[in-house]
Amino acid sequence: MASTATHGMHIVSVKPCINCSPRKFMPTTANFSTELNSPMLKRLTSSSHISSRQSLFPSLTYSQSKNFQKVVTRAMSGAVENTPLPGLPIDLRGKRAFIAGVADDNGYGWAIAKSLAAAGAEILVGTWVPALNIFESSLRRGKFDESRKLPDGSLMEITKVYPLDAVFDDMESVPEDIKTNKRYSGSSKWTVQEVVECVKQDFGSIDILVHSLANGPEVSKPLLETSRNGYLAAISASSYSFISLLSHFVPIMNPGGASISLTYIASEKIIPGYGGGMSSAKAALESDTRVLAFEAGRKHKIRVNTISAGPLRSRAAKAIGFIDMMIDYSSANAPLQKELSAEEVGNAAAFLASPLASAITGAVVYVDNGLNAMGVGVDSPIFENLDIPKAAN
């Protein structure tokens, strides 16, 4: 997730509401293209710098230049800013994004941040308070350096990491047992209201809001066995948190900005094992997306969309317990027989956040290899005598 342009990662310790010094951003643009050998791509070079305030992050310098034999988001360096771009570029230079729900380097939130960064956006992230220390430690120690690499070889830069628990709008709504919980000790100003106030004080405004949050404490329970508290907890963490974040952020979002959330096909189709009210929470999220698109569009000129992403083998998804089966099922039954990558979802988000999607709002965009279009599982023995097309080896 990175800055408007410095090809690297500036990691700042979590000291909410501390003003950041003025920054100079070198422009970058992301271009989706299948041309891998263009002269422009060959000329790309970059340098990356990791630094820190209060000596929390050792200074390290990297210089890398690499050609990638893969169709990926392509970041354009500032040196070629005035050179005409081939194809249709996704240009987010000068834009600032806040991604809520990034706690490691293998989920959709991280992938979306990378694609936004490759397109030139400045990246701010909100990390769940109990996961904050591990996340920041991993960043400091360079554990994520490999996955921070952008298509031009530079490293994704995160301008600032904020502690965040989007279940709570303000400190008045935080129960005493959470306030005194040792996992929250050492962090402050992590409610939605406080985080937005800190972002406003630090940066003034944002252009892109990404909601990559979901939690259902009883997700492994069938709906008939889900408690009221478990059901409401799933709704609160997975859908209302989006309403809260948008309602608090929208006053400091620039007109023409975009908000994106992540949903799942369980919102409209039966997915056994995805319980605890999580299917209801995703259905609510999609309904809210349409209503918020109207309200935020009319009042603030902000677009609101959600991405229905296919199964991903992320750490969070593994907690459900059957993610491997869902990936296998998708590969066997989707029109495109391949495993979905987080990067593909990130690229879709970059498009939705860009001016190229300026007329798209209130939409559920499926990024799942087409699985949502299927009415039956074609891997069923019932269809064994049918001549069903299969992916070529």
Short mmCIF file of C-alpha atoms in Angstrom, two decimals:
data_model
loop_
_atom_site.label_atom_id
_atom_site.label_comp_id
_atom_site.label_asym_id
_atom_site.label_seq_id
_atom_site.Cartn_x
_atom_site.Cartn_y
_atom_site.Cartn_z
CA MET A 1 0.00 0.00 0.00
CA ALA A 2 2.20 3.18 -0.99
CA SER A 3 2.82 6.81 -1.37
CA THR A 4 1.91 8.94 -4.30
CA ALA A 5 5.21 8.16 -5.48
CA THR A 6 8.18 7.60 -3.34
CA HIS A 7 8.99 4.05 -4.40
CA GLY A 8 9.62 2.63 -1.00
CA MET A 9 8.10 2.30 2.39
CA HIS A 10 8.11 4.94 5.10
CA ILE A 11 6.86 3.28 8.25
CA VAL A 12 5.84 5.51 11.10
CA SER A 13 5.29 4.33 14.63
CA VAL A 14 1.76 4.51 15.91
CA LYS A 15 1.55 7.88 17.60
CA PRO A 16 -1.95 9.04 16.69
CA CYS A 17 -2.57 12.68 15.96
CA ILE A 18 1.08 13.54 15.41
CA ASN A 19 1.39 15.83 12.44
CA CYS A 20 3.47 14.52 9.61
CA SER A 21 6.06 16.74 8.04
CA PRO A 22 5.36 18.05 4.50
CA ARG A 23 5.99 15.37 1.90
CA LYS A 24 7.09 15.56 -1.69
CA PHE A 25 5.60 12.89 -3.88
CA MET A 26 7.07 11.58 -7.09
CA PRO A 27 4.30 10.54 -9.45
CA THR A 28 3.59 6.97 -10.43
CA THR A 29 0.95 5.46 -12.66
CA ALA A 30 -0.28 1.91 -12.95
CA ASN A 31 -1.04 0.62 -16.41
CA PHE A 32 -2.76 -2.69 -17.02
CA SER A 33 -1.24 -4.07 -20.17
CA THR A 34 -0.02 -7.27 -21.73
CA GLU A 35 3.00 -5.58 -23.25
CA LEU A 36 6.00 -6.88 -21.31
CA ASN A 37 8.85 -5.73 -23.48
CA SER A 38 8.07 -2.07 -24.12
CA PRO A 39 11.06 0.32 -23.98
CA MET A 40 9.29 2.22 -21.23
CA LEU A 41 9.12 -0.83 -18.99
CA LYS A 42 12.76 -1.67 -19.61
CA ARG A 43 13.81 1.80 -18.49
CA LEU A 44 12.11 1.55 -15.11
CA THR A 45 14.38 1.72 -12.11
CA SER A 46 13.64 2.52 -8.53
CA SER A 47 15.11 2.92 -5.10
CA SER A 48 13.43 2.21 -1.80
CA HIS A 49 14.11 3.60 1.63
CA ILE A 50 12.84 2.39 4.96
CA SER A 51 13.25 4.88 7.74
CA SER A 52 11.74 5.66 11.09
CA ARG A 53 10.94 8.22 13.63
CA GLN A 54 12.23 7.81 17.18
CA SER A 55 14.69 5.19 15.96
CA LEU A 56 12.01 2.51 15.87
CA PHE A 57 12.89 1.54 12.31
CA PRO A 58 16.51 1.05 11.25
CA SER A 59 17.50 2.91 8.10
CA LEU A 60 17.93 0.61 5.18
CA THR A 61 18.37 1.37 1.52
CA TYR A 62 17.57 -0.88 -1.40
CA SER A 63 18.13 -0.40 -5.10
CA GLN A 64 16.41 -2.76 -7.46
CA SER A 65 15.66 -3.03 -11.12
CA LYS A 66 13.89 -6.02 -12.49
CA ASN A 67 11.84 -7.09 -15.48
CA PHE A 68 8.86 -9.24 -14.64
CA GLN A 69 7.77 -11.98 -17.01
CA LYS A 70 4.20 -11.76 -15.85
CA VAL A 71 1.16 -9.69 -16.69
CA VAL A 72 0.80 -7.43 -13.66
CA THR A 73 -0.07 -3.90 -12.66
CA ARG A 74 2.74 -1.78 -14.04
CA ALA A 75 4.01 1.20 -12.10
CA MET A 76 5.43 4.10 -14.11
CA SER A 77 8.28 6.05 -12.60
CA GLY A 78 8.35 9.83 -12.42
CA ALA A 79 11.08 9.93 -15.06
CA VAL A 80 8.58 9.01 -17.73
CA GLU A 81 5.71 11.07 -16.40
CA ASN A 82 5.38 13.15 -19.55
CA THR A 83 5.81 10.27 -21.95
CA PRO A 84 2.55 9.20 -23.61
CA LEU A 85 1.33 5.96 -22.06
CA PRO A 86 0.31 2.98 -24.15
CA GLY A 87 -3.12 1.55 -23.39
CA LEU A 88 -5.47 3.01 -20.79
CA PRO A 89 -3.70 3.87 -17.53
CA ILE A 90 -5.06 3.69 -14.02
CA ASP A 91 -3.71 6.90 -12.57
CA LEU A 92 -4.13 7.55 -8.83
CA ARG A 93 -1.27 10.00 -8.47
CA GLY A 94 -2.09 12.66 -5.89
CA LYS A 95 -4.75 10.47 -4.27
CA ARG A 96 -4.68 9.26 -0.67
CA ALA A 97 -6.25 5.97 0.44
CA PHE A 98 -7.16 4.63 3.86
CA ILE A 99 -7.41 0.84 3.99
CA ALA A 100 -9.13 -0.49 7.11
CA GLY A 101 -8.37 -4.07 8.09
CA VAL A 102 -4.76 -4.79 7.14
CA ALA A 103 -2.95 -7.00 9.65
CA ASP A 104 -0.68 -9.16 7.48
CA ASP A 105 0.64 -9.42 3.94
CA ASN A 106 -1.52 -12.13 2.42
CA GLY A 107 -5.10 -10.88 2.54
CA TYR A 108 -7.22 -8.87 0.15
CA GLY A 109 -6.63 -5.66 2.10
CA TRP A 110 -2.88 -5.89 1.53
CA ALA A 111 -3.36 -6.73 -2.15
CA ILE A 112 -5.68 -3.77 -2.66
CA ALA A 113 -3.18 -1.48 -0.97
CA LYS A 114 -0.44 -2.71 -3.30
CA SER A 115 -2.50 -2.10 -6.42
CA LEU A 116 -3.48 1.36 -5.24
CA ALA A 117 0.17 2.06 -4.46
CA ALA A 118 1.29 0.84 -7.88
CA ALA A 119 -1.21 3.26 -9.40
CA GLY A 120 0.36 6.13 -7.48
CA ALA A 121 -1.86 6.51 -4.40
CA GLU A 122 -0.53 7.33 -0.96
CA ILE A 123 -1.39 4.58 1.52
CA LEU A 124 -2.64 4.80 5.10
CA VAL A 125 -3.78 1.68 6.91
CA GLY A 126 -5.87 0.87 9.96
CA THR A 127 -4.82 -2.27 11.83
CA TRP A 128 -6.83 -4.08 14.47
CA VAL A 129 -5.36 -3.09 17.83
CA PRO A 130 -4.50 -6.60 19.13
CA ALA A 131 -2.63 -7.34 15.86
CA LEU A 132 -0.86 -3.99 15.70
CA ASN A 133 2.41 -4.87 17.45
CA ILE A 134 2.98 -8.00 15.37
CA PHE A 135 2.16 -6.18 12.14
CA GLU A 136 4.48 -3.27 12.87
CA SER A 137 7.22 -5.59 14.07
CA SER A 138 7.02 -7.58 10.85
CA LEU A 139 7.29 -4.36 8.85
CA ARG A 140 10.28 -3.14 10.83
CA ARG A 141 12.14 -6.45 10.51
CA GLY A 142 11.60 -6.59 6.77
CA LYS A 143 9.44 -9.70 6.97
CA PHE A 144 7.07 -8.24 4.39
CA ASP A 145 9.74 -6.85 2.05
CA GLU A 146 9.25 -9.54 -0.56
CA SER A 147 5.50 -9.06 -0.67
CA ARG A 148 5.93 -5.27 -0.66
CA LYS A 149 7.53 -5.39 -4.09
CA LEU A 150 5.62 -3.49 -6.73
CA PRO A 151 5.70 -4.43 -10.42
CA ASP A 152 8.55 -2.02 -11.15
CA GLY A 153 10.71 -3.60 -8.43
CA SER A 154 10.27 -0.83 -5.88
CA LEU A 155 8.80 -1.43 -2.45
CA MET A 156 5.32 -0.41 -1.43
CA GLU A 157 5.31 2.46 1.01
CA ILE A 158 2.89 2.77 3.90
CA THR A 159 2.84 6.37 5.05
CA LYS A 160 1.24 5.68 8.40
CA VAL A 161 -0.30 2.84 10.39
CA TYR A 162 -3.20 3.66 12.70
CA PRO A 163 -4.54 1.42 15.48
CA LEU A 164 -8.20 0.71 14.74
CA ASP A 165 -11.12 -1.23 16.13
CA ALA A 166 -14.03 -0.42 13.83
CA VAL A 167 -16.53 -2.13 16.14
CA PHE A 168 -16.47 0.98 18.32
CA ASP A 169 -17.53 4.42 17.07
CA ASP A 170 -16.16 6.34 20.06
CA MET A 171 -14.71 5.74 23.52
CA GLU A 172 -18.12 6.09 25.14
CA SER A 173 -19.22 2.91 23.35
CA VAL A 174 -16.20 0.86 24.50
CA PRO A 175 -16.99 -1.50 27.40
CA GLU A 176 -14.73 -1.44 30.42
CA ASP A 177 -13.37 -4.95 29.83
CA ILE A 178 -12.02 -3.83 26.44
CA LYS A 179 -10.53 -0.63 27.82
CA THR A 180 -8.62 -2.61 30.43
CA ASN A 181 -7.74 -5.54 28.15
CA LYS A 182 -3.96 -5.97 27.99
CA ARG A 183 -4.13 -6.45 24.21
CA TYR A 184 -5.27 -2.81 23.96
CA SER A 185 -2.75 -1.43 26.42
CA GLY A 186 -0.18 0.91 24.92
CA SER A 187 -2.53 2.05 22.15
CA SER A 188 -4.85 5.01 22.19
CA LYS A 189 -7.29 6.81 19.91
CA TRP A 190 -8.32 3.67 18.04
CA THR A 191 -12.09 4.10 17.78
CA VAL A 192 -13.53 5.11 14.41
CA GLN A 193 -14.18 8.70 15.45
CA GLU A 194 -10.70 9.13 16.92
CA VAL A 195 -8.91 7.57 13.94
CA VAL A 196 -10.74 9.86 11.50
CA GLU A 197 -9.87 12.88 13.64
CA CYS A 198 -6.21 11.83 13.60
CA VAL A 199 -6.20 11.32 9.83
CA LYS A 200 -7.76 14.75 9.40
CA GLN A 201 -5.15 16.32 11.66
CA ASP A 202 -2.28 14.46 9.98
CA PHE A 203 -3.30 14.75 6.33
CA GLY A 204 -6.43 16.84 6.00
CA SER A 205 -8.36 14.60 3.63
CA ILE A 206 -8.50 11.28 1.79
CA ASP A 207 -9.82 10.22 -1.61
CA ILE A 208 -10.28 6.47 -1.23
CA LEU A 209 -11.71 4.42 1.63
CA VAL A 210 -11.35 0.62 1.63
CA HIS A 211 -13.23 -1.58 4.09
CA SER A 212 -11.50 -4.96 4.43
CA LEU A 213 -13.03 -6.04 7.74
CA ALA A 214 -15.09 -9.06 8.73
CA ASN A 215 -15.49 -11.10 11.87
CA GLY A 216 -18.05 -13.58 13.12
CA PRO A 217 -17.28 -15.13 16.52
CA GLU A 218 -19.70 -17.98 15.79
CA VAL A 219 -18.93 -18.42 12.08
CA SER A 220 -18.55 -22.18 12.48
CA LYS A 221 -22.08 -22.55 13.87
CA PRO A 222 -25.13 -23.15 11.66
CA LEU A 223 -27.51 -20.20 11.61
CA LEU A 224 -30.10 -22.16 13.61
CA GLU A 225 -27.55 -22.53 16.41
CA THR A 226 -26.22 -18.97 16.32
CA SER A 227 -26.84 -16.88 19.42
CA ARG A 228 -28.29 -13.39 19.30
CA ASN A 229 -25.00 -11.94 20.54
CA GLY A 230 -23.02 -13.90 17.96
CA TYR A 231 -25.31 -12.81 15.14
CA LEU A 232 -25.25 -9.15 16.14
CA ALA A 233 -21.47 -9.27 16.60
CA ALA A 234 -21.08 -10.49 13.01
CA ILE A 235 -23.32 -7.71 11.71
CA SER A 236 -21.51 -5.08 13.79
CA ALA A 237 -17.97 -6.05 12.79
CA SER A 238 -18.64 -7.04 9.17
CA SER A 239 -21.27 -4.63 7.88
CA TYR A 240 -22.13 -1.78 10.25
CA SER A 241 -18.41 -1.04 10.58
CA PHE A 242 -18.52 0.02 6.91
CA ILE A 243 -21.39 2.42 7.57
CA SER A 244 -19.54 3.86 10.55
CA LEU A 245 -16.26 4.30 8.69
CA LEU A 246 -17.90 5.94 5.69
CA SER A 247 -20.12 8.24 7.75
CA HIS A 248 -17.11 9.45 9.75
CA PHE A 249 -14.70 9.68 6.81
CA VAL A 250 -17.02 11.17 4.21
CA PRO A 251 -16.75 14.76 5.57
CA ILE A 252 -13.00 14.66 4.86
CA MET A 253 -13.23 12.78 1.55
CA ASN A 254 -12.60 14.85 -1.56
CA PRO A 255 -15.51 15.04 -4.04
CA GLY A 256 -15.14 12.38 -6.70
CA GLY A 257 -13.68 9.95 -4.19
CA ALA A 258 -14.51 6.27 -3.89
CA SER A 259 -15.28 3.75 -1.18
CA ILE A 260 -14.89 -0.01 -1.61
CA SER A 261 -15.81 -2.96 0.61
CA LEU A 262 -15.44 -6.72 0.26
CA THR A 263 -18.33 -9.15 0.22
CA TYR A 264 -18.83 -12.85 -0.55
CA ILE A 265 -21.23 -14.98 -2.58
CA ALA A 266 -22.71 -16.37 0.66
CA SER A 267 -24.75 -13.16 0.74
CA GLU A 268 -27.03 -14.58 -1.96
CA LYS A 269 -26.25 -18.30 -2.23
CA ILE A 270 -26.16 -21.01 0.42
CA ILE A 271 -22.59 -21.79 1.55
CA PRO A 272 -22.77 -24.49 4.25
CA GLY A 273 -20.19 -23.84 6.95
CA TYR A 274 -20.25 -20.05 6.51
CA GLY A 275 -22.49 -19.48 9.50
CA GLY A 276 -22.79 -17.45 12.66
CA GLY A 277 -24.68 -14.71 10.84
CA MET A 278 -21.84 -14.02 8.41
CA SER A 279 -24.01 -14.68 5.34
CA SER A 280 -26.54 -12.20 6.76
CA ALA A 281 -23.77 -9.67 7.39
CA LYS A 282 -22.60 -9.89 3.78
CA ALA A 283 -26.17 -9.54 2.50
CA ALA A 284 -26.55 -6.44 4.68
CA LEU A 285 -23.26 -5.06 3.37
CA GLU A 286 -24.44 -5.37 -0.23
CA SER A 287 -27.78 -3.75 0.53
CA ASP A 288 -26.03 -0.96 2.42
CA THR A 289 -23.71 -0.45 -0.54
CA ARG A 290 -26.67 0.50 -2.73
CA VAL A 291 -28.24 2.84 -0.17
CA LEU A 292 -24.91 4.46 0.72
CA ALA A 293 -24.13 4.93 -2.97
CA PHE A 294 -27.28 7.04 -3.25
CA GLU A 295 -26.75 9.02 -0.07
CA ALA A 296 -22.99 9.57 -0.35
CA GLY A 297 -23.30 10.24 -4.07
CA ARG A 298 -26.00 12.89 -3.68
CA LYS A 299 -24.53 14.59 -0.64
CA HIS A 300 -20.78 14.23 -1.16
CA LYS A 301 -20.16 13.02 -4.74
CA ILE A 302 -18.59 9.82 -3.37
CA ARG A 303 -18.97 6.49 -5.19
CA VAL A 304 -19.65 3.33 -3.16
CA ASN A 305 -19.08 -0.19 -4.50
CA THR A 306 -18.35 -3.63 -3.14
CA ILE A 307 -16.27 -6.48 -4.57
CA SER A 308 -17.62 -10.01 -4.24
CA ALA A 309 -14.33 -11.87 -4.13
CA GLY A 310 -13.82 -15.59 -4.53
CA PRO A 311 -12.14 -17.75 -1.87
CA LEU A 312 -8.55 -16.91 -0.93
CA ARG A 313 -6.18 -18.95 1.21
CA SER A 314 -5.55 -16.07 3.64
CA ARG A 315 -4.84 -16.40 7.35
CA ALA A 316 -8.28 -15.02 8.20
CA ALA A 317 -10.08 -17.39 5.83
CA LYS A 318 -8.24 -20.41 7.25
CA ALA A 319 -9.97 -19.74 10.55
CA ILE A 320 -13.26 -20.79 8.94
CA GLY A 321 -11.81 -24.26 8.49
CA PHE A 322 -12.89 -25.25 4.99
CA ILE A 323 -11.22 -22.67 2.76
CA ASP A 324 -9.16 -25.30 0.92
CA MET A 325 -12.34 -27.13 -0.04
CA MET A 326 -13.92 -23.92 -1.31
CA ILE A 327 -10.87 -23.14 -3.44
CA ASP A 328 -10.93 -26.65 -4.90
CA TYR A 329 -14.66 -26.36 -5.54
CA SER A 330 -14.20 -23.02 -7.30
CA SER A 331 -11.40 -24.36 -9.47
CA ALA A 332 -13.53 -27.34 -10.49
CA ASN A 333 -16.75 -25.44 -11.20
CA ALA A 334 -15.99 -21.84 -12.17
CA PRO A 335 -15.92 -20.86 -15.87
CA LEU A 336 -12.24 -19.96 -15.42
CA GLN A 337 -10.54 -23.01 -13.92
CA LYS A 338 -7.74 -21.41 -11.95
CA GLU A 339 -7.07 -20.32 -8.41
CA LEU A 340 -7.99 -16.71 -7.75
CA SER A 341 -5.10 -14.47 -6.71
CA ALA A 342 -5.32 -11.59 -4.26
CA GLU A 343 -3.68 -9.39 -6.89
CA GLU A 344 -6.67 -9.84 -9.20
CA VAL A 345 -8.97 -8.45 -6.53
CA GLY A 346 -6.50 -5.65 -5.84
CA ASN A 347 -6.44 -4.69 -9.50
CA ALA A 348 -10.24 -4.59 -9.65
CA ALA A 349 -10.26 -2.32 -6.61
CA ALA A 350 -7.71 0.01 -8.23
CA PHE A 351 -9.99 0.30 -11.25
CA LEU A 352 -13.07 1.01 -9.12
CA ALA A 353 -11.16 3.67 -7.19
CA SER A 354 -9.94 5.36 -10.37
CA PRO A 355 -11.56 7.95 -12.66
CA LEU A 356 -12.02 5.15 -15.20
CA ALA A 357 -14.92 3.95 -13.02
CA SER A 358 -16.38 7.43 -12.52
CA ALA A 359 -19.90 6.28 -13.50
CA ILE A 360 -19.90 3.07 -11.46
CA THR A 361 -21.51 3.19 -8.04
CA GLY A 362 -23.88 1.02 -5.99
CA ALA A 363 -22.49 -2.06 -7.71
CA VAL A 364 -21.53 -5.54 -6.57
CA VAL A 365 -18.54 -6.43 -8.75
CA TYR A 366 -17.77 -10.14 -8.92
CA VAL A 367 -14.10 -11.09 -8.98
CA ASP A 368 -14.36 -14.85 -8.58
CA ASN A 369 -13.44 -16.44 -11.92
CA GLY A 370 -17.15 -16.40 -12.76
CA LEU A 371 -18.27 -18.82 -10.06
CA ASN A 372 -21.24 -16.55 -9.22
CA ALA A 373 -22.76 -17.31 -12.63
CA MET A 374 -23.00 -21.07 -12.05
CA GLY A 375 -26.30 -22.67 -11.11
CA VAL A 376 -24.92 -26.15 -10.40
CA GLY A 377 -21.62 -27.75 -9.51
CA VAL A 378 -20.47 -29.37 -12.74
CA ASP A 379 -18.07 -31.63 -10.85
CA SER A 380 -21.06 -33.61 -9.56
CA PRO A 381 -21.21 -37.28 -10.63
CA ILE A 382 -24.65 -36.50 -12.03
CA PHE A 383 -22.99 -34.76 -14.95
CA GLU A 384 -20.29 -37.35 -15.58
CA ASN A 385 -21.86 -38.42 -18.88
CA LEU A 386 -22.12 -34.86 -20.20
CA ASP A 387 -19.45 -33.41 -22.41
CA ILE A 388 -18.55 -30.53 -20.10
CA PRO A 389 -15.65 -28.36 -21.27
CA LYS A 390 -12.57 -28.42 -19.11
CA ALA A 391 -9.53 -26.19 -18.92
CA ALA A 392 -6.75 -27.19 -21.31
CA ASN A 393 -3.66 -28.56 -19.60
#
